């Protein structure tokens, strides 16, 4: 009886350690951050990031198409289609996401917020307004706001 119990305990510990080790490896090989985009009570939540087993094209495991409609529309426009969640390949190169935002709430301020702690450590992550060239370091700030005068295109650039 003691031999069976010892084997069961050994098996459980082996499975536990294998699972924990695999989780740590995956976490070390990727990251994901969220954006909250809001205007006049409407809000969209988007996610972007990188994983070792993702590609820069459409990945059914990671990427999620948007539900478009209502007073606010936002999505990533270059990761294999229009996406609310766009996870790219984890590479040491420059990676960028094109973000499109539009709303029927003209002359109101649109806010884009994020948690800087979710961004990859050791990388420079910038949010750039592609129309006026304004760029900000997303690790130092957590808000970008602009007056809605029509559709807006932004770009998030990650450089290691």
Backbone as CSV, one residue per row, in Angstrom:
resi,resn,N_x,N_y,N_z,CA_x,CA_y,CA_z,C_x,C_y,C_z
1,UNK,0.814,-1.196,0.000,0.000,0.000,0.000,0.863,1.268,0.000
2,UNK,1.960,1.272,0.830,2.844,2.427,0.874,3.517,2.651,-0.471
3,UNK,3.839,1.577,-1.187,4.507,1.683,-2.481,3.583,2.324,-3.515
4,UNK,2.315,1.946,-3.495,1.337,2.532,-4.420,1.153,4.006,-4.097
5,UNK,1.028,4.344,-2.833,0.855,5.742,-2.417,2.063,6.567,-2.829
6,UNK,3.261,6.052,-2.633,4.476,6.767,-3.017,4.520,7.001,-4.522
7,UNK,4.120,5.994,-5.309,4.113,6.146,-6.772,3.089,7.190,-7.207
8,UNK,1.932,7.197,-6.558,0.884,8.175,-6.889,1.375,9.581,-6.548
9,UNK,1.974,9.744,-5.388,2.493,11.060,-4.976,3.578,11.514,-5.945
10,UNK,4.478,10.615,-6.330,5.538,10.945,-7.279,4.948,11.362,-8.622
11,UNK,3.945,10.639,-9.086,3.296,10.982,-10.352,2.632,12.350,-10.282
12,UNK,1.938,12.616,-9.190,1.255,13.916,-9.031,2.276,15.042,-8.981
13,UNK,3.351,14.869,-8.232,4.393,15.900,-8.169,5.041,16.125,-9.523
14,UNK,5.290,15.052,-10.266,5.880,15.188,-11.600,4.962,15.968,-12.527
15,UNK,3.679,15.632,-12.517,2.712,16.372,-13.355,2.631,17.824,-12.949
16,UNK,2.611,18.097,-11.656,2.540,19.466,-11.148,3.758,20.269,-11.584
17,UNK,4.951,19.736,-11.381,6.175,20.441,-11.747,6.279,20.649,-13.252
18,UNK,5.871,19.673,-14.026,5.883,19.812,-15.485,4.941,20.912,-15.932
19,UNK,3.756,20.958,-15.364,2.771,21.989,-15.702,3.279,23.368,-15.321
20,UNK,3.809,23.516,-14.112,4.322,24.813,-13.655,5.488,25.274,-14.510
21,UNK,6.399,24.379,-14.851,7.543,24.735,-15.672,7.087,25.165,-17.059
22,UNK,6.144,24.458,-17.659,5.643,24.827,-18.989,4.981,26.197,-18.940
23,UNK,4.233,26.493,-17.882,3.578,27.797,-17.765,4.602,28.905,-17.670
24,UNK,5.676,28.689,-16.899,6.701,29.717,-16.767,7.406,29.959,-18.086
25,UNK,7.659,28.912,-18.851,8.324,29.072,-20.143,7.441,29.877,-21.083
26,UNK,6.151,29.539,-21.155,5.253,30.294,-22.035,5.154,31.745,-21.614
27,UNK,5.066,32.016,-20.317,4.967,33.390,-19.850,6.227,34.170,-20.205
28,UNK,7.388,33.510,-20.167,8.641,34.182,-20.477,8.785,34.447,-21.971
29,UNK,8.028,33.753,-22.791,8.158,33.893,-24.229,7.042,34.733,-24.843
30,UNK,6.334,35.492,-24.040,5.285,36.320,-24.593,4.707,37.280,-23.589
31,UNK,3.844,38.150,-24.078,3.182,39.150,-23.258,1.902,39.591,-23.950
32,UNK,1.015,40.228,-23.197,-0.232,40.758,-23.746,-0.660,41.967,-22.931
33,UNK,-1.081,43.014,-23.607,-1.576,44.232,-22.958,-2.952,44.569,-23.524
34,UNK,-3.731,45.274,-22.748,-5.090,45.652,-23.154,-5.194,47.152,-23.351
35,UNK,-6.050,47.541,-24.266,-6.401,48.938,-24.478,-7.883,49.094,-24.183
36,UNK,-8.243,50.179,-23.504,-9.649,50.536,-23.341,-9.842,51.832,-24.126
37,UNK,-10.757,51.804,-25.071,-11.029,52.969,-25.910,-12.455,53.407,-25.605
38,UNK,-12.612,54.677,-25.200,-13.938,55.115,-24.761,-14.260,56.525,-25.235
39,UNK,-15.568,56.745,-25.407,-16.099,58.063,-25.754,-17.569,58.095,-25.340
40,UNK,-17.951,59.111,-24.611,-19.359,59.363,-24.260,-20.107,58.109,-23.792
41,UNK,-19.491,57.334,-22.901,-20.158,56.160,-22.351,-20.000,54.876,-23.145
42,UNK,-19.484,54.950,-24.354,-19.235,53.742,-25.160,-17.784,53.323,-24.949
43,UNK,-17.542,52.011,-24.936,-16.176,51.530,-24.724,-15.921,50.255,-25.522
44,UNK,-14.722,50.176,-26.080,-14.211,48.960,-26.723,-12.963,48.540,-25.971
45,UNK,-12.756,47.237,-25.853,-11.533,46.711,-25.248,-10.797,45.901,-26.299
46,UNK,-9.538,46.225,-26.487,-8.692,45.543,-27.455,-7.470,44.989,-26.743
47,UNK,-6.852,43.959,-27.327,-5.638,43.361,-26.783,-4.608,43.216,-27.888
48,UNK,-3.353,43.425,-27.509,-2.256,43.186,-28.436,-1.086,42.598,-27.657
49,UNK,-0.222,41.888,-28.363,0.926,41.298,-27.689,1.689,40.380,-28.616
50,UNK,2.570,39.592,-28.003,3.399,38.666,-28.757,3.496,37.344,-27.994
51,UNK,3.537,36.245,-28.744,3.742,34.908,-28.186,4.699,34.155,-29.099
52,UNK,5.478,33.285,-28.516,6.477,32.533,-29.283,5.857,31.677,-30.382
53,UNK,4.659,31.151,-30.154,4.057,30.269,-31.161,3.015,30.966,-32.040
54,UNK,2.933,32.284,-31.962,2.001,33.039,-32.816,2.692,33.427,-34.120
55,UNK,1.893,33.862,-35.081,2.437,34.397,-36.336,1.938,35.831,-36.483
56,UNK,2.433,36.527,-37.496,1.966,37.885,-37.755,0.710,37.888,-38.626
57,UNK,0.247,36.692,-39.014,-0.987,36.548,-39.773,-2.112,36.169,-38.803
58,UNK,-3.244,35.804,-39.334,-4.395,35.428,-38.516,-4.153,34.079,-37.841
59,UNK,-4.193,34.068,-36.500,-4.036,32.846,-35.709,-5.335,32.595,-34.966
60,UNK,-6.010,31.502,-35.295,-7.265,31.171,-34.632,-7.125,31.007,-33.130
61,UNK,-5.959,30.595,-32.665,-5.715,30.401,-31.238,-5.664,31.726,-30.488
62,UNK,-5.204,32.792,-31.139,-4.977,34.063,-30.454,-5.848,35.220,-30.932
63,UNK,-6.071,35.327,-32.210,-6.679,36.528,-32.780,-8.196,36.458,-32.789
64,UNK,-8.823,37.621,-32.520,-10.281,37.691,-32.418,-10.785,38.841,-33.287
65,UNK,-11.701,38.562,-34.221,-12.259,39.639,-35.043,-13.205,40.518,-34.227
66,UNK,-13.377,41.784,-34.636,-14.227,42.706,-33.879,-15.710,42.534,-34.198
67,UNK,-16.512,42.981,-33.261,-17.945,43.164,-33.514,-18.083,44.649,-33.821
68,UNK,-18.427,44.954,-35.044,-18.461,46.350,-35.469,-19.899,46.847,-35.466
69,UNK,-20.078,48.014,-34.868,-21.395,48.625,-34.801,-21.485,49.524,-33.589
70,UNK,-22.524,50.304,-33.506,-22.691,51.198,-32.374,-22.028,52.538,-32.622
71,UNK,-21.841,53.300,-31.545,-21.309,54.655,-31.668,-19.787,54.715,-31.656
72,UNK,-19.130,53.581,-31.361,-17.669,53.528,-31.318,-17.192,52.266,-32.018
73,UNK,-16.240,52.447,-32.925,-15.648,51.325,-33.629,-14.134,51.441,-33.513
74,UNK,-13.496,50.366,-33.060,-12.035,50.356,-33.010,-11.544,48.939,-33.247
75,UNK,-10.393,48.848,-33.902,-9.821,47.540,-34.206,-8.388,47.714,-34.693
76,UNK,-7.622,46.611,-34.637,-6.306,46.558,-35.255,-6.536,46.175,-36.709
77,UNK,-5.837,46.854,-37.625,-6.158,46.717,-39.041,-5.105,46.007,-39.877
78,UNK,-4.096,45.399,-39.264,-3.047,44.844,-40.115,-2.514,43.483,-39.697
79,UNK,-3.196,42.748,-38.845,-2.686,41.461,-38.382,-3.407,40.278,-38.993
80,UNK,-3.704,40.347,-40.259,-4.416,39.253,-40.904,-5.906,39.527,-41.009
81,UNK,-6.303,40.762,-40.849,-7.713,41.150,-40.912,-8.000,42.197,-39.860
82,UNK,-9.263,42.528,-39.673,-9.669,43.457,-38.630,-9.798,42.659,-37.335
83,UNK,-9.127,43.123,-36.256,-9.060,42.325,-35.036,-9.244,43.165,-33.769
84,UNK,-9.914,42.593,-32.777,-9.971,43.161,-31.433,-8.805,42.650,-30.600
85,UNK,-8.367,41.431,-30.878,-7.202,40.851,-30.200,-6.224,40.422,-31.280
86,UNK,-4.999,40.984,-31.224,-3.988,40.715,-32.241,-2.678,40.339,-31.554
87,UNK,-2.390,39.048,-31.520,-1.165,38.536,-30.923,-0.221,38.157,-32.058
88,UNK,0.979,38.717,-32.016,1.956,38.531,-33.094,3.073,37.582,-32.670
89,UNK,3.934,37.254,-33.642,5.113,36.429,-33.380,6.046,37.183,-32.438
90,UNK,6.677,36.455,-31.537,7.618,37.048,-30.591,9.001,37.042,-31.227
91,UNK,9.427,38.207,-31.706,10.721,38.332,-32.373,11.463,39.535,-31.807
92,UNK,12.778,39.556,-31.931,13.553,40.692,-31.426,13.538,41.887,-32.383
93,UNK,12.716,41.836,-33.400,12.644,42.918,-34.375,11.581,43.937,-33.966
94,UNK,11.470,44.992,-34.722,10.419,45.988,-34.498,9.092,45.389,-34.940
95,UNK,8.094,45.505,-34.078,6.753,45.026,-34.399,5.793,46.189,-34.205
96,UNK,4.816,46.320,-35.108,3.856,47.417,-34.966,2.432,46.936,-35.229
97,UNK,1.502,47.636,-34.603,0.073,47.377,-34.760,-0.577,48.671,-35.229
98,UNK,-1.358,48.600,-36.288,-2.111,49.763,-36.771,-3.497,49.710,-36.123
99,UNK,-3.838,50.774,-35.430,-5.090,50.866,-34.677,-5.995,51.893,-35.341
100,UNK,-7.212,51.483,-35.666,-8.191,52.378,-36.291,-9.319,52.647,-35.293
101,UNK,-9.671,53.927,-35.145,-10.734,54.337,-34.218,-11.656,55.320,-34.934
102,UNK,-12.963,55.081,-34.802,-13.932,56.062,-35.302,-15.187,56.011,-34.448
103,UNK,-15.862,57.153,-34.396,-17.065,57.248,-33.577,-18.043,58.238,-34.196
104,UNK,-19.318,58.012,-33.917,-20.347,58.954,-34.349,-20.495,60.104,-33.354
105,UNK,-19.760,60.064,-32.250,-19.805,61.108,-31.215,-18.794,62.211,-31.553
106,UNK,-19.103,63.016,-32.570,-18.200,64.075,-33.021,-18.051,65.165,-31.968
107,UNK,-16.863,65.784,-31.967,-16.490,66.865,-31.056,-16.388,66.428,-29.594
108,UNK,-16.473,65.145,-29.323,-16.253,64.614,-27.970,-14.835,64.043,-27.931
109,UNK,-14.288,63.922,-26.725,-12.943,63.369,-26.583,-12.972,61.849,-26.490
110,UNK,-12.117,61.224,-27.277,-11.921,59.781,-27.228,-10.685,59.529,-26.377
111,UNK,-10.805,58.588,-25.443,-9.705,58.242,-24.547,-9.217,56.825,-24.846
112,UNK,-7.913,56.681,-24.965,-7.278,55.385,-25.120,-6.417,55.195,-23.873
113,UNK,-6.698,54.156,-23.082,-5.943,53.908,-21.853,-5.386,52.484,-21.845
114,UNK,-4.366,52.262,-21.017,-3.711,50.960,-20.898,-2.961,50.917,-19.572
115,UNK,-2.516,49.716,-19.201,-1.718,49.510,-18.004,-0.258,49.359,-18.425
116,UNK,0.607,50.330,-18.129,2.017,50.235,-18.534,2.731,49.008,-17.968
117,UNK,2.247,48.464,-16.855,2.873,47.280,-16.250,2.706,46.038,-17.117
118,UNK,1.751,46.038,-18.036,1.498,44.884,-18.908,2.367,44.891,-20.173
119,UNK,3.081,45.982,-20.400,3.930,46.081,-21.584,5.210,45.279,-21.368
120,UNK,5.858,44.842,-22.436,7.056,44.010,-22.271,8.210,44.787,-21.648
121,UNK,8.838,44.200,-20.642,9.978,44.870,-20.016,11.172,44.798,-20.964
122,UNK,11.988,45.826,-20.939,13.159,45.870,-21.805,12.870,46.321,-23.219
123,UNK,11.646,46.685,-23.502,11.280,47.135,-24.854,10.844,48.597,-24.805
124,UNK,11.003,49.270,-25.911,10.461,50.620,-26.077,9.114,50.453,-26.773
125,UNK,8.040,50.948,-26.133,6.696,50.831,-26.696,6.138,52.234,-26.857
126,UNK,5.878,52.609,-28.098,5.384,53.948,-28.391,4.044,53.895,-29.092
127,UNK,3.207,54.871,-28.784,1.931,55.068,-29.472,2.089,56.318,-30.315
128,UNK,1.837,56.180,-31.603,2.052,57.284,-32.530,0.772,57.635,-33.264
129,UNK,0.469,58.919,-33.317,-0.634,59.429,-34.118,-0.103,59.571,-35.537
130,UNK,-0.609,58.783,-36.459,-0.060,58.757,-37.815,-0.387,60.007,-38.623
131,UNK,-1.356,60.807,-38.176,-1.702,62.036,-38.909,-0.779,63.187,-38.528
132,UNK,-0.640,63.457,-37.215,0.161,64.610,-36.800,1.549,64.238,-36.289
133,UNK,1.877,62.954,-36.246,3.212,62.524,-35.869,3.511,62.528,-34.384
134,UNK,2.540,62.902,-33.535,2.753,62.905,-32.090,2.983,61.472,-31.624
135,UNK,4.022,61.287,-30.799,4.359,59.969,-30.299,4.561,60.048,-28.795
136,UNK,4.106,59.009,-28.075,4.325,58.990,-26.633,4.813,57.619,-26.194
137,UNK,5.600,57.621,-25.127,6.142,56.401,-24.546,5.057,55.776,-23.670
138,UNK,4.561,54.605,-24.053,3.449,53.980,-23.339,3.846,53.453,-21.964
139,UNK,5.142,53.283,-21.712,5.596,52.842,-20.392,5.555,53.990,-19.387
140,UNK,5.587,55.227,-19.870,5.603,56.399,-18.995,4.227,57.025,-18.798
141,UNK,3.310,56.737,-19.679,1.956,57.297,-19.597,0.957,56.178,-19.785
142,UNK,-0.294,56.439,-19.422,-1.326,55.417,-19.613,-2.579,55.979,-20.273
143,UNK,-2.452,57.151,-20.917,-3.607,57.787,-21.550,-3.190,58.561,-22.780
144,UNK,-3.988,58.387,-23.842,-3.895,59.236,-25.024,-5.322,59.679,-25.318
145,UNK,-5.545,60.987,-25.375,-6.892,61.511,-25.628,-6.848,62.458,-26.821
146,UNK,-7.916,62.455,-27.598,-8.003,63.353,-28.739,-9.464,63.686,-29.014
147,UNK,-9.676,64.873,-29.586,-11.021,65.298,-29.948,-11.427,64.575,-31.227
148,UNK,-12.617,63.993,-31.208,-13.108,63.235,-32.359,-13.567,64.178,-33.459
149,UNK,-12.744,64.275,-34.504,-13.087,65.074,-35.673,-13.289,64.190,-36.900
150,UNK,-13.236,62.871,-36.682,-13.363,61.907,-37.763,-12.494,60.707,-37.452
151,UNK,-12.438,59.740,-38.365,-11.640,58.531,-38.119,-10.183,58.865,-37.776
152,UNK,-9.597,58.084,-36.872,-8.219,58.309,-36.414,-7.439,57.003,-36.544
153,UNK,-6.232,57.119,-37.085,-5.334,55.973,-37.184,-4.130,56.207,-36.281
154,UNK,-3.854,55.230,-35.438,-2.713,55.258,-34.534,-1.839,54.045,-34.834
155,UNK,-0.622,54.079,-34.345,0.284,52.949,-34.516,1.013,52.702,-33.200
156,UNK,1.019,51.440,-32.771,1.790,51.029,-31.602,3.039,50.338,-32.126
157,UNK,4.213,50.795,-31.669,5.480,50.251,-32.129,6.255,49.706,-30.934
158,UNK,6.652,48.438,-31.023,7.460,47.789,-29.988,8.826,47.500,-30.588
159,UNK,9.863,48.009,-29.905,11.228,47.788,-30.355,12.073,47.311,-29.177
160,UNK,12.747,46.175,-29.364,13.605,45.605,-28.318,15.022,46.088,-28.475
